[in-house]
mmCIF file of C-alpha atoms in Angstrom:
data_model
loop_
_atom_site.group_PDB
_atom_site.id
_atom_site.type_symbol
_atom_site.label_atom_id
_atom_site.label_comp_id
_atom_site.label_asym_id
_atom_site.label_seq_id
_atom_site.Cartn_x
_atom_site.Cartn_y
_atom_site.Cartn_z
ATOM 1 C CA UNK Y 1 -62.276 0.481 -35.191
ATOM 2 C CA UNK Y 2 -59.814 2.357 -32.998
ATOM 3 C CA UNK Y 3 -56.953 4.165 -34.715
ATOM 4 C CA UNK Y 4 -53.471 3.005 -33.868
ATOM 5 C CA UNK Y 5 -51.602 5.480 -31.654
ATOM 6 C CA UNK Y 6 -48.491 6.993 -33.213
ATOM 7 C CA UNK Y 7 -47.160 8.436 -29.959
ATOM 8 C CA UNK Y 8 -43.709 7.174 -28.900
ATOM 9 C CA UNK Y 9 -43.016 6.329 -25.236
ATOM 10 C CA UNK Y 10 -41.088 9.025 -23.421
ATOM 11 C CA UNK Y 11 -37.338 8.358 -23.110
ATOM 12 C CA UNK Y 12 -36.274 7.323 -19.635
ATOM 13 C CA UNK Y 13 -34.166 9.842 -17.797
ATOM 14 C CA UNK Y 14 -30.825 8.463 -16.582
ATOM 15 C CA UNK Y 15 -30.659 7.835 -12.861
ATOM 16 C CA UNK Y 16 -28.796 10.749 -11.323
ATOM 17 C CA UNK Y 17 -25.643 10.039 -9.346
ATOM 18 C CA UNK Y 18 -25.480 10.954 -5.693
ATOM 19 C CA UNK Y 19 -22.571 11.798 -3.424
ATOM 20 C CA UNK Y 20 -21.365 9.003 -1.185
ATOM 21 C CA UNK Y 21 -20.308 11.352 1.592
ATOM 22 C CA UNK Y 22 -19.383 14.910 2.432
ATOM 23 C CA UNK Y 23 -15.695 15.586 2.265
ATOM 24 C CA UNK Y 24 -12.892 17.527 0.653
ATOM 25 C CA UNK Y 25 -9.524 16.664 -0.855
ATOM 26 C CA UNK Y 26 -6.396 18.395 0.422
ATOM 27 C CA UNK Y 27 -2.624 18.190 0.718
ATOM 28 C CA UNK Y 28 -1.476 18.228 4.349
ATOM 29 C CA UNK Y 29 1.744 18.130 6.366
ATOM 30 C CA UNK Y 30 1.730 14.565 7.807
ATOM 31 C CA UNK Y 31 3.406 15.786 10.993
ATOM 32 C CA UNK Y 32 0.237 17.682 11.946
ATOM 33 C CA UNK Y 33 -1.962 14.574 11.920
ATOM 34 C CA UNK Y 34 -2.903 12.245 14.766
ATOM 35 C CA UNK Y 35 -4.239 8.711 14.736
ATOM 36 C CA UNK Y 36 -7.983 8.736 15.324
ATOM 37 C CA UNK Y 37 -8.835 6.973 18.618
ATOM 38 C CA UNK Y 38 -11.373 4.889 16.730
ATOM 39 C CA UNK Y 39 -8.929 3.686 14.104
ATOM 40 C CA UNK Y 40 -9.449 -0.081 13.943
ATOM 41 C CA UNK Y 41 -5.772 -0.972 13.637
ATOM 42 C CA UNK Y 42 -4.189 -0.827 17.090
ATOM 43 C CA UNK Y 43 -0.629 -1.428 18.323
ATOM 44 C CA UNK Y 44 -0.246 -5.031 19.534
ATOM 45 C CA UNK Y 45 2.769 -4.594 21.782
ATOM 46 C CA UNK Y 46 0.627 -4.776 24.939
ATOM 47 C CA UNK Y 47 -2.414 -6.748 25.979
ATOM 48 C CA UNK Y 48 -4.901 -3.936 26.542
ATOM 49 C CA UNK Y 49 -7.810 -6.252 27.188
ATOM 50 C CA UNK Y 50 -6.182 -7.708 30.297
ATOM 51 C CA UNK Y 51 -4.542 -4.482 31.409
ATOM 52 C CA UNK Y 52 -1.199 -6.259 31.056
ATOM 53 C CA UNK Y 53 1.739 -4.083 30.032
ATOM 54 C CA UNK Y 54 3.962 -7.051 29.252
ATOM 55 C CA UNK Y 55 4.927 -7.446 25.566
ATOM 56 C CA UNK Y 56 3.044 -10.022 23.541
ATOM 57 C CA UNK Y 57 5.512 -11.107 20.846
ATOM 58 C CA UNK Y 58 2.992 -13.480 19.294
ATOM 59 C CA UNK Y 59 1.052 -10.405 18.120
ATOM 60 C CA UNK Y 60 3.478 -8.133 16.251
ATOM 61 C CA UNK Y 61 2.667 -4.452 15.923
ATOM 62 C CA UNK Y 62 0.982 -4.006 12.550
ATOM 63 C CA UNK Y 63 0.615 -0.252 12.860
ATOM 64 C CA UNK Y 64 4.250 0.531 12.098
ATOM 65 C CA UNK Y 65 5.449 0.885 8.479
ATOM 66 C CA UNK Y 66 7.874 -1.744 7.251
ATOM 67 C CA UNK Y 67 11.166 -0.842 5.533
ATOM 68 C CA UNK Y 68 9.675 -1.408 2.081
ATOM 69 C CA UNK Y 69 6.833 1.040 2.697
ATOM 70 C CA UNK Y 70 9.202 3.619 4.179
ATOM 71 C CA UNK Y 71 11.491 3.312 1.147
ATOM 72 C CA UNK Y 72 8.530 3.717 -1.196
ATOM 73 C CA UNK Y 73 7.209 6.827 0.551
ATOM 74 C CA UNK Y 74 10.676 8.389 0.658
ATOM 75 C CA UNK Y 75 11.060 7.839 -3.073
ATOM 76 C CA UNK Y 76 7.631 8.716 -4.510
ATOM 77 C CA UNK Y 77 5.557 9.912 -1.556
ATOM 78 C CA UNK Y 78 2.111 8.672 -0.484
ATOM 79 C CA UNK Y 79 0.073 7.812 -3.563
ATOM 80 C CA UNK Y 80 -3.254 6.786 -2.000
ATOM 81 C CA UNK Y 81 -5.108 9.473 -0.012
ATOM 82 C CA UNK Y 82 -5.483 9.020 3.729
ATOM 83 C CA UNK Y 83 -8.991 9.229 5.176
ATOM 84 C CA UNK Y 84 -9.284 11.827 7.953
ATOM 85 C CA UNK Y 85 -11.996 13.320 10.141
ATOM 86 C CA UNK Y 86 -12.082 16.344 12.456
ATOM 87 C CA UNK Y 87 -11.269 15.576 16.091
ATOM 88 C CA UNK Y 88 -13.175 16.778 19.126
ATOM 89 C CA UNK Y 89 -11.094 19.952 19.438
ATOM 90 C CA UNK Y 90 -12.381 21.086 16.043
ATOM 91 C CA UNK Y 91 -8.882 21.779 14.755
ATOM 92 C CA UNK Y 92 -6.882 18.548 14.707
ATOM 93 C CA UNK Y 93 -7.421 15.952 11.992
ATOM 94 C CA UNK Y 94 -7.243 12.246 12.821
ATOM 95 C CA UNK Y 95 -6.407 9.331 10.532
ATOM 96 C CA UNK Y 96 -9.258 6.826 10.195
ATOM 97 C CA UNK Y 97 -7.284 4.630 7.846
ATOM 98 C CA UNK Y 98 -3.878 4.897 6.265
ATOM 99 C CA UNK Y 99 -1.907 5.261 9.503
ATOM 100 C CA UNK Y 100 1.046 3.169 8.259
ATOM 101 C CA UNK Y 101 1.334 5.418 5.210
ATOM 102 C CA UNK Y 102 1.000 8.437 7.473
ATOM 103 C CA UNK Y 103 3.774 7.258 9.807
ATOM 104 C CA UNK Y 104 6.024 6.506 6.831
ATOM 105 C CA UNK Y 105 5.333 10.011 5.502
ATOM 106 C CA UNK Y 106 6.239 11.530 8.886
ATOM 107 C CA UNK Y 107 9.556 9.653 8.895
ATOM 108 C CA UNK Y 108 10.265 10.805 5.331
ATOM 109 C CA UNK Y 109 9.386 14.408 6.206
ATOM 110 C CA UNK Y 110 11.597 14.432 9.302
ATOM 111 C CA UNK Y 111 14.465 12.960 7.306
ATOM 112 C CA UNK Y 112 14.090 15.620 4.606
ATOM 113 C CA UNK Y 113 13.858 18.467 7.127
ATOM 114 C CA UNK Y 114 16.978 17.224 8.908
ATOM 115 C CA UNK Y 115 18.823 17.567 5.606
ATOM 116 C CA UNK Y 116 17.286 21.005 4.962
ATOM 117 C CA UNK Y 117 15.354 19.629 1.999
ATOM 118 C CA UNK Y 118 11.686 20.125 1.042
ATOM 119 C CA UNK Y 119 9.364 17.331 2.141
ATOM 120 C CA UNK Y 120 6.254 15.900 0.493
ATOM 121 C CA UNK Y 121 2.783 16.677 1.735
ATOM 122 C CA UNK Y 122 0.301 13.785 1.851
ATOM 123 C CA UNK Y 123 -2.953 13.572 -0.112
ATOM 124 C CA UNK Y 124 -6.000 13.286 2.162
ATOM 125 C CA UNK Y 125 -9.772 13.160 2.058
ATOM 126 C CA UNK Y 126 -11.301 14.991 5.016
ATOM 127 C CA UNK Y 127 -14.662 13.468 5.973
ATOM 128 C CA UNK Y 128 -16.442 16.378 7.586
ATOM 129 C CA UNK Y 129 -19.608 14.284 7.908
ATOM 130 C CA UNK Y 130 -17.810 11.940 10.339
ATOM 131 C CA UNK Y 131 -17.124 14.630 12.950
ATOM 132 C CA UNK Y 132 -18.482 13.194 16.203
ATOM 133 C CA UNK Y 133 -19.692 10.003 14.476
ATOM 134 C CA UNK Y 134 -17.442 7.572 16.335
ATOM 135 C CA UNK Y 135 -19.491 4.505 15.373
ATOM 136 C CA UNK Y 136 -19.196 5.322 11.661
ATOM 137 C CA UNK Y 137 -15.471 6.000 12.062
ATOM 138 C CA UNK Y 138 -14.666 2.650 13.652
ATOM 139 C CA UNK Y 139 -16.895 0.806 11.155
ATOM 140 C CA UNK Y 140 -15.188 2.393 8.140
ATOM 141 C CA UNK Y 141 -11.757 1.682 9.610
ATOM 142 C CA UNK Y 142 -12.703 -1.959 10.154
ATOM 143 C CA UNK Y 143 -14.046 -2.284 6.604
ATOM 144 C CA UNK Y 144 -10.870 -0.803 5.131
ATOM 145 C CA UNK Y 145 -8.650 -3.317 6.951
ATOM 146 C CA UNK Y 146 -11.019 -6.275 6.727
ATOM 147 C CA UNK Y 147 -11.450 -6.157 2.957
ATOM 148 C CA UNK Y 148 -7.868 -5.321 2.082
ATOM 149 C CA UNK Y 149 -6.430 -8.430 0.459
ATOM 150 C CA UNK Y 150 -2.654 -8.579 0.550
ATOM 151 C CA UNK Y 151 -0.881 -9.707 -2.587
ATOM 152 C CA UNK Y 152 0.872 -13.039 -2.424
ATOM 153 C CA UNK Y 153 4.635 -13.336 -2.543
ATOM 154 C CA UNK Y 154 4.248 -15.031 -5.920
ATOM 155 C CA UNK Y 155 2.338 -12.035 -7.274
ATOM 156 C CA UNK Y 156 5.005 -9.701 -5.922
ATOM 157 C CA UNK Y 157 7.697 -11.815 -7.572
ATOM 158 C CA UNK Y 158 5.856 -11.825 -10.899
ATOM 159 C CA UNK Y 159 5.502 -8.039 -10.816
ATOM 160 C CA UNK Y 160 9.172 -7.464 -9.972
ATOM 161 C CA UNK Y 161 10.216 -9.953 -12.640
ATOM 162 C CA UNK Y 162 8.106 -8.068 -15.163
ATOM 163 C CA UNK Y 163 9.827 -4.863 -14.112
ATOM 164 C CA UNK Y 164 13.263 -6.454 -14.522
ATOM 165 C CA UNK Y 165 12.441 -7.453 -18.100
ATOM 166 C CA UNK Y 166 11.172 -4.043 -19.202
ATOM 167 C CA UNK Y 167 13.289 -2.174 -21.712
ATOM 168 C CA UNK Y 168 13.811 0.948 -19.639
ATOM 169 C CA UNK Y 169 16.921 2.796 -18.544
ATOM 170 C CA UNK Y 170 19.018 1.599 -15.636
ATOM 171 C CA UNK Y 171 18.269 4.882 -13.893
ATOM 172 C CA UNK Y 172 14.530 4.215 -14.004
ATOM 173 C CA UNK Y 173 15.030 0.626 -12.877
ATOM 174 C CA UNK Y 174 17.138 1.836 -9.972
ATOM 175 C CA UNK Y 175 14.432 4.313 -8.992
ATOM 176 C CA UNK Y 176 11.744 1.609 -9.087
ATOM 177 C CA UNK Y 177 13.955 -0.698 -7.037
ATOM 178 C CA UNK Y 178 14.390 1.984 -4.360
ATOM 179 C CA UNK Y 179 10.644 2.582 -4.378
ATOM 180 C CA UNK Y 180 10.054 -1.106 -3.686
ATOM 181 C CA UNK Y 181 12.733 -1.226 -1.005
ATOM 182 C CA UNK Y 182 14.827 -3.594 -3.141
ATOM 183 C CA UNK Y 183 18.350 -3.531 -4.494
ATOM 184 C CA UNK Y 184 18.983 -3.654 -8.236
ATOM 185 C CA UNK Y 185 20.528 -7.073 -7.660
ATOM 186 C CA UNK Y 186 17.278 -8.312 -6.161
ATOM 187 C CA UNK Y 187 15.226 -6.960 -9.057
ATOM 188 C CA UNK Y 188 17.527 -8.685 -11.543
ATOM 189 C CA UNK Y 189 17.402 -11.918 -9.536
ATOM 190 C CA UNK Y 190 13.607 -11.967 -9.806
ATOM 191 C CA UNK Y 191 13.940 -13.002 -13.456
ATOM 192 C CA UNK Y 192 15.548 -16.310 -12.469
ATOM 193 C CA UNK Y 193 13.492 -16.750 -9.327
ATOM 194 C CA UNK Y 194 10.287 -16.577 -11.347
ATOM 195 C CA UNK Y 195 11.352 -19.674 -13.284
ATOM 196 C CA UNK Y 196 11.177 -21.965 -10.245
ATOM 197 C CA UNK Y 197 8.525 -24.664 -10.273
ATOM 198 C CA UNK Y 198 5.372 -23.925 -8.306
ATOM 199 C CA UNK Y 199 6.097 -26.532 -5.628
ATOM 200 C CA UNK Y 200 9.701 -25.414 -5.100
ATOM 201 C CA UNK Y 201 8.741 -21.737 -5.047
ATOM 202 C CA UNK Y 202 5.986 -22.355 -2.509
ATOM 203 C CA UNK Y 203 8.393 -24.173 -0.178
ATOM 204 C CA UNK Y 204 11.107 -21.557 -0.529
ATOM 205 C CA UNK Y 205 8.701 -18.681 0.082
ATOM 206 C CA UNK Y 206 7.446 -20.408 3.224
ATOM 207 C CA UNK Y 207 11.042 -20.145 4.493
ATOM 208 C CA UNK Y 208 11.231 -16.436 3.577
ATOM 209 C CA UNK Y 209 13.806 -16.796 0.797
ATOM 210 C CA UNK Y 210 14.448 -13.413 -0.794
ATOM 211 C CA UNK Y 211 14.767 -12.869 -4.533
ATOM 212 C CA UNK Y 212 18.536 -13.408 -4.598
ATOM 213 C CA UNK Y 213 18.190 -16.624 -2.596
ATOM 214 C CA UNK Y 214 15.401 -17.807 -4.908
ATOM 215 C CA UNK Y 215 17.639 -17.153 -7.910
ATOM 216 C CA UNK Y 216 20.406 -19.239 -6.311
ATOM 217 C CA UNK Y 217 17.906 -22.011 -5.620
ATOM 218 C CA UNK Y 218 16.839 -22.039 -9.271
ATOM 219 C CA UNK Y 219 20.420 -22.889 -10.187
ATOM 220 C CA UNK Y 220 20.369 -26.123 -8.142
ATOM 221 C CA UNK Y 221 16.632 -26.865 -8.074
ATOM 222 C CA UNK Y 222 17.084 -30.286 -9.680
ATOM 223 C CA UNK Y 223 18.648 -31.559 -6.444
ATOM 224 C CA UNK Y 224 15.762 -32.700 -4.255
ATOM 225 C CA UNK Y 225 17.512 -31.725 -1.038
ATOM 226 C CA UNK Y 226 18.574 -28.231 -2.176
ATOM 227 C CA UNK Y 227 15.711 -26.395 -0.450
ATOM 228 C CA UNK Y 228 16.376 -28.049 2.906
ATOM 229 C CA UNK Y 229 20.143 -27.527 2.751
ATOM 230 C CA UNK Y 230 19.733 -23.848 1.927
ATOM 231 C CA UNK Y 231 16.996 -23.423 4.504
ATOM 232 C CA UNK Y 232 19.296 -24.618 7.288
ATOM 233 C CA UNK Y 233 22.168 -22.505 5.931
ATOM 234 C CA UNK Y 234 19.937 -19.429 5.962
ATOM 235 C CA UNK Y 235 18.939 -20.159 9.548
ATOM 236 C CA UNK Y 236 22.560 -20.577 10.672
ATOM 237 C CA UNK Y 237 23.500 -17.282 9.038
ATOM 238 C CA UNK Y 238 20.585 -15.581 10.840
ATOM 239 C CA UNK Y 239 21.620 -17.069 14.186
ATOM 240 C CA UNK Y 240 25.114 -15.613 13.787
ATOM 241 C CA UNK Y 241 23.670 -12.168 13.142
ATOM 242 C CA UNK Y 242 24.916 -9.590 10.710
ATOM 243 C CA UNK Y 243 24.210 -9.688 7.011
ATOM 244 C CA UNK Y 244 26.823 -12.214 5.972
ATOM 245 C CA UNK Y 245 25.816 -15.348 4.083
ATOM 246 C CA UNK Y 246 28.784 -17.533 4.840
ATOM 247 C CA UNK Y 247 26.828 -20.723 5.439
ATOM 248 C CA UNK Y 248 24.645 -20.012 2.423
ATOM 249 C CA UNK Y 249 27.676 -19.500 0.175
ATOM 250 C CA UNK Y 250 29.264 -22.727 1.469
ATOM 251 C CA UNK Y 251 26.137 -24.785 0.807
ATOM 252 C CA UNK Y 252 25.706 -23.270 -2.661
ATOM 253 C CA UNK Y 253 29.300 -24.242 -3.495
ATOM 254 C CA UNK Y 254 28.616 -27.800 -2.327
ATOM 255 C CA UNK Y 255 25.315 -27.983 -4.219
ATOM 256 C CA UNK Y 256 26.941 -26.734 -7.414
ATOM 257 C CA UNK Y 257 29.628 -29.409 -7.046
ATOM 258 C CA UNK Y 258 27.005 -32.094 -6.584
ATOM 259 C CA UNK Y 259 25.036 -30.841 -9.543
ATOM 260 C CA UNK Y 260 28.206 -31.051 -11.666
ATOM 261 C CA UNK Y 261 28.841 -34.565 -10.315
ATOM 262 C CA UNK Y 262 25.323 -35.633 -11.294
ATOM 263 C CA UNK Y 263 25.790 -34.168 -14.754
ATOM 264 C CA UNK Y 264 29.128 -35.980 -15.183
ATOM 265 C CA UNK Y 265 27.585 -39.288 -14.096
ATOM 266 C CA UNK Y 266 24.674 -38.822 -16.465
ATOM 267 C CA UNK Y 267 27.053 -38.124 -19.343
ATOM 268 C CA UNK Y 268 29.213 -41.152 -18.443
ATOM 269 C CA UNK Y 269 26.183 -43.431 -18.408
ATOM 270 C CA UNK Y 270 24.972 -42.070 -21.722
ATOM 271 C CA UNK Y 271 28.426 -42.458 -23.336
ATOM 272 C CA UNK Y 272 28.693 -46.070 -22.128
ATOM 273 C CA UNK Y 273 25.179 -46.819 -23.283
ATOM 274 C CA UNK Y 274 25.899 -45.348 -26.713
ATOM 275 C CA UNK Y 275 29.071 -47.484 -26.971
ATOM 276 C CA UNK Y 276 27.112 -50.662 -26.268
ATOM 277 C CA UNK Y 277 28.317 -51.317 -22.714
ATOM 278 C CA UNK Y 278 25.512 -52.777 -20.595
ATOM 279 C CA UNK Y 279 24.936 -50.832 -17.379
ATOM 280 C CA UNK Y 280 24.075 -52.392 -14.058
ATOM 281 C CA UNK Y 281 22.460 -50.414 -11.257
ATOM 282 C CA UNK Y 282 23.945 -50.601 -7.810
ATOM 283 C CA UNK Y 283 22.693 -53.428 -5.583
ATOM 284 C CA UNK Y 284 23.186 -54.074 -1.891
ATOM 285 C CA UNK Y 285 22.990 -57.817 -2.458
ATOM 286 C CA UNK Y 286 25.177 -59.128 -5.300
ATOM 287 C CA UNK Y 287 24.268 -62.785 -4.691
ATOM 288 C CA UNK Y 288 21.050 -62.408 -6.640
ATOM 289 C CA UNK Y 289 22.664 -61.150 -9.835
ATOM 290 C CA UNK Y 290 25.576 -62.252 -12.045
ATOM 291 C CA UNK Y 291 26.888 -58.686 -12.008
ATOM 292 C CA UNK Y 292 29.681 -57.623 -9.688
ATOM 293 C CA UNK Y 293 31.230 -54.287 -8.708
ATOM 294 C CA UNK Y 294 34.083 -53.332 -10.998
ATOM 295 C CA UNK Y 295 36.517 -53.543 -8.085
ATOM 296 C CA UNK Y 296 35.683 -57.257 -7.679
ATOM 297 C CA UNK Y 297 36.272 -58.237 -11.299
ATOM 298 C CA UNK Y 298 39.450 -59.791 -12.715
ATOM 299 C CA UNK Y 299 40.531 -60.917 -16.155
ATOM 300 C CA UNK Y 300 41.036 -64.553 -17.103
ATOM 301 C CA UNK Y 301 44.667 -64.387 -15.975
ATOM 302 C CA UNK Y 302 43.720 -62.921 -12.588
ATOM 303 C CA UNK Y 303 44.564 -59.267 -13.320
ATOM 304 C CA UNK Y 304 42.345 -56.744 -11.620
ATOM 305 C CA UNK Y 305 39.938 -55.151 -14.073
ATOM 306 C CA UNK Y 306 39.868 -51.372 -14.330
ATOM 307 C CA UNK Y 307 37.680 -48.984 -16.286
ATOM 308 C CA UNK Y 308 40.121 -48.881 -19.227
ATOM 309 C CA UNK Y 309 40.593 -52.606 -19.682
ATOM 310 C CA UNK Y 310 36.901 -53.162 -19.023
ATOM 311 C CA UNK Y 311 36.050 -51.609 -22.362
ATOM 312 C CA UNK Y 312 38.020 -54.327 -24.196
ATOM 313 C CA UNK Y 313 35.344 -56.709 -25.471
ATOM 314 C CA UNK Y 314 37.878 -59.536 -25.916
ATOM 315 C CA UNK Y 315 38.366 -59.891 -22.145
ATOM 316 C CA UNK Y 316 36.564 -62.590 -20.246
ATOM 317 C CA UNK Y 317 35.703 -62.620 -16.573
ATOM 318 C CA UNK Y 318 37.054 -65.443 -14.439
ATOM 319 C CA UNK Y 319 34.035 -65.524 -12.150
ATOM 320 C CA UNK Y 320 31.924 -68.556 -13.020
ATOM 321 C CA UNK Y 321 28.806 -66.514 -12.412
ATOM 322 C CA UNK Y 322 29.784 -64.252 -15.298
ATOM 323 C CA UNK Y 323 31.069 -66.925 -17.675
ATOM 324 C CA UNK Y 324 29.303 -66.880 -20.997
ATOM 325 C CA UNK Y 325 28.105 -63.307 -20.706
ATOM 326 C CA UNK Y 326 30.676 -62.073 -23.236
ATOM 327 C CA UNK Y 327 31.436 -58.400 -22.846
ATOM 328 C CA UNK Y 328 31.189 -57.671 -19.115
ATOM 329 C CA UNK Y 329 28.709 -55.202 -17.694
ATOM 330 C CA UNK Y 330 29.947 -52.034 -16.054
ATOM 331 C CA UNK Y 331 28.611 -51.210 -12.637
ATOM 332 C CA UNK Y 332 27.691 -47.592 -12.116
ATOM 333 C CA UNK Y 333 28.278 -46.745 -8.459
ATOM 334 C CA UNK Y 334 25.411 -45.312 -6.410
ATOM 335 C CA UNK Y 335 24.452 -41.673 -7.042
ATOM 336 C CA UNK Y 336 26.508 -39.031 -5.309
ATOM 337 C CA UNK Y 337 24.253 -37.830 -2.499
#
């Protein structure tokens, strides 16, 4: 009989980690950097493939920073390191990805220097292993842009709304607003804008409504035609140039009036219903119903019936079609549209 072994199996050694690449972290003056010739993101202002120098407006230049990014970099600097590699001269460093952040940093630095103020350096990772490896450089640049998934406008709105609801000082809120390229009014408006229904918000965002416009829309959302009215007003304001919202303000005034009219009609209907007055919906053909518009009704002695005398249950209508119906029905005119 063989004795049972008491030896324990040796513990497995953890798999050692390995470096992904050779590189160093540094802080660098953005004005000293160039865009690597193998950076995947290229200016789209000309058709290089055809050798045509004419502008191609259907392909906007995606290499330039937008106002929001510029405002963010001016306020808090570049937060995500740029990826660089040595250029052929052995001295210059080129941006493989992060060129929009780099350009925004250059603008911020030049603005600070012009005011005799210190400027922010940019965080970078210098990939020394990519020196001369053009194929690797273009592949990495493509991967960085290909797999970047932009946030949706709804996600942006939710984040700004969350910021607006935080219990922090006005100073901090103002700083965050500047970082996002927004006004404090826009940040505050996000709270209302976030309450729009999904369908209304989707339509409004497709027309590039900003946060303040979305907040206005929330006020009159119950009117089915509100989005279209405001869309056309926004377009007319844009066609006239400037930053005025005259057409928008006019349409909002009209929409508010119509909303109030709808509310008044609803209350009138409910009050009449509660008082026992039958209500008759508007009809284009009164020959198929014993009801008649209020303006067509008269009392038994031929006196025109008005809203006040109509409420008197003792009155009878002279029209033979209505005889025997007792208290006459009140016609509610068609909705105010």
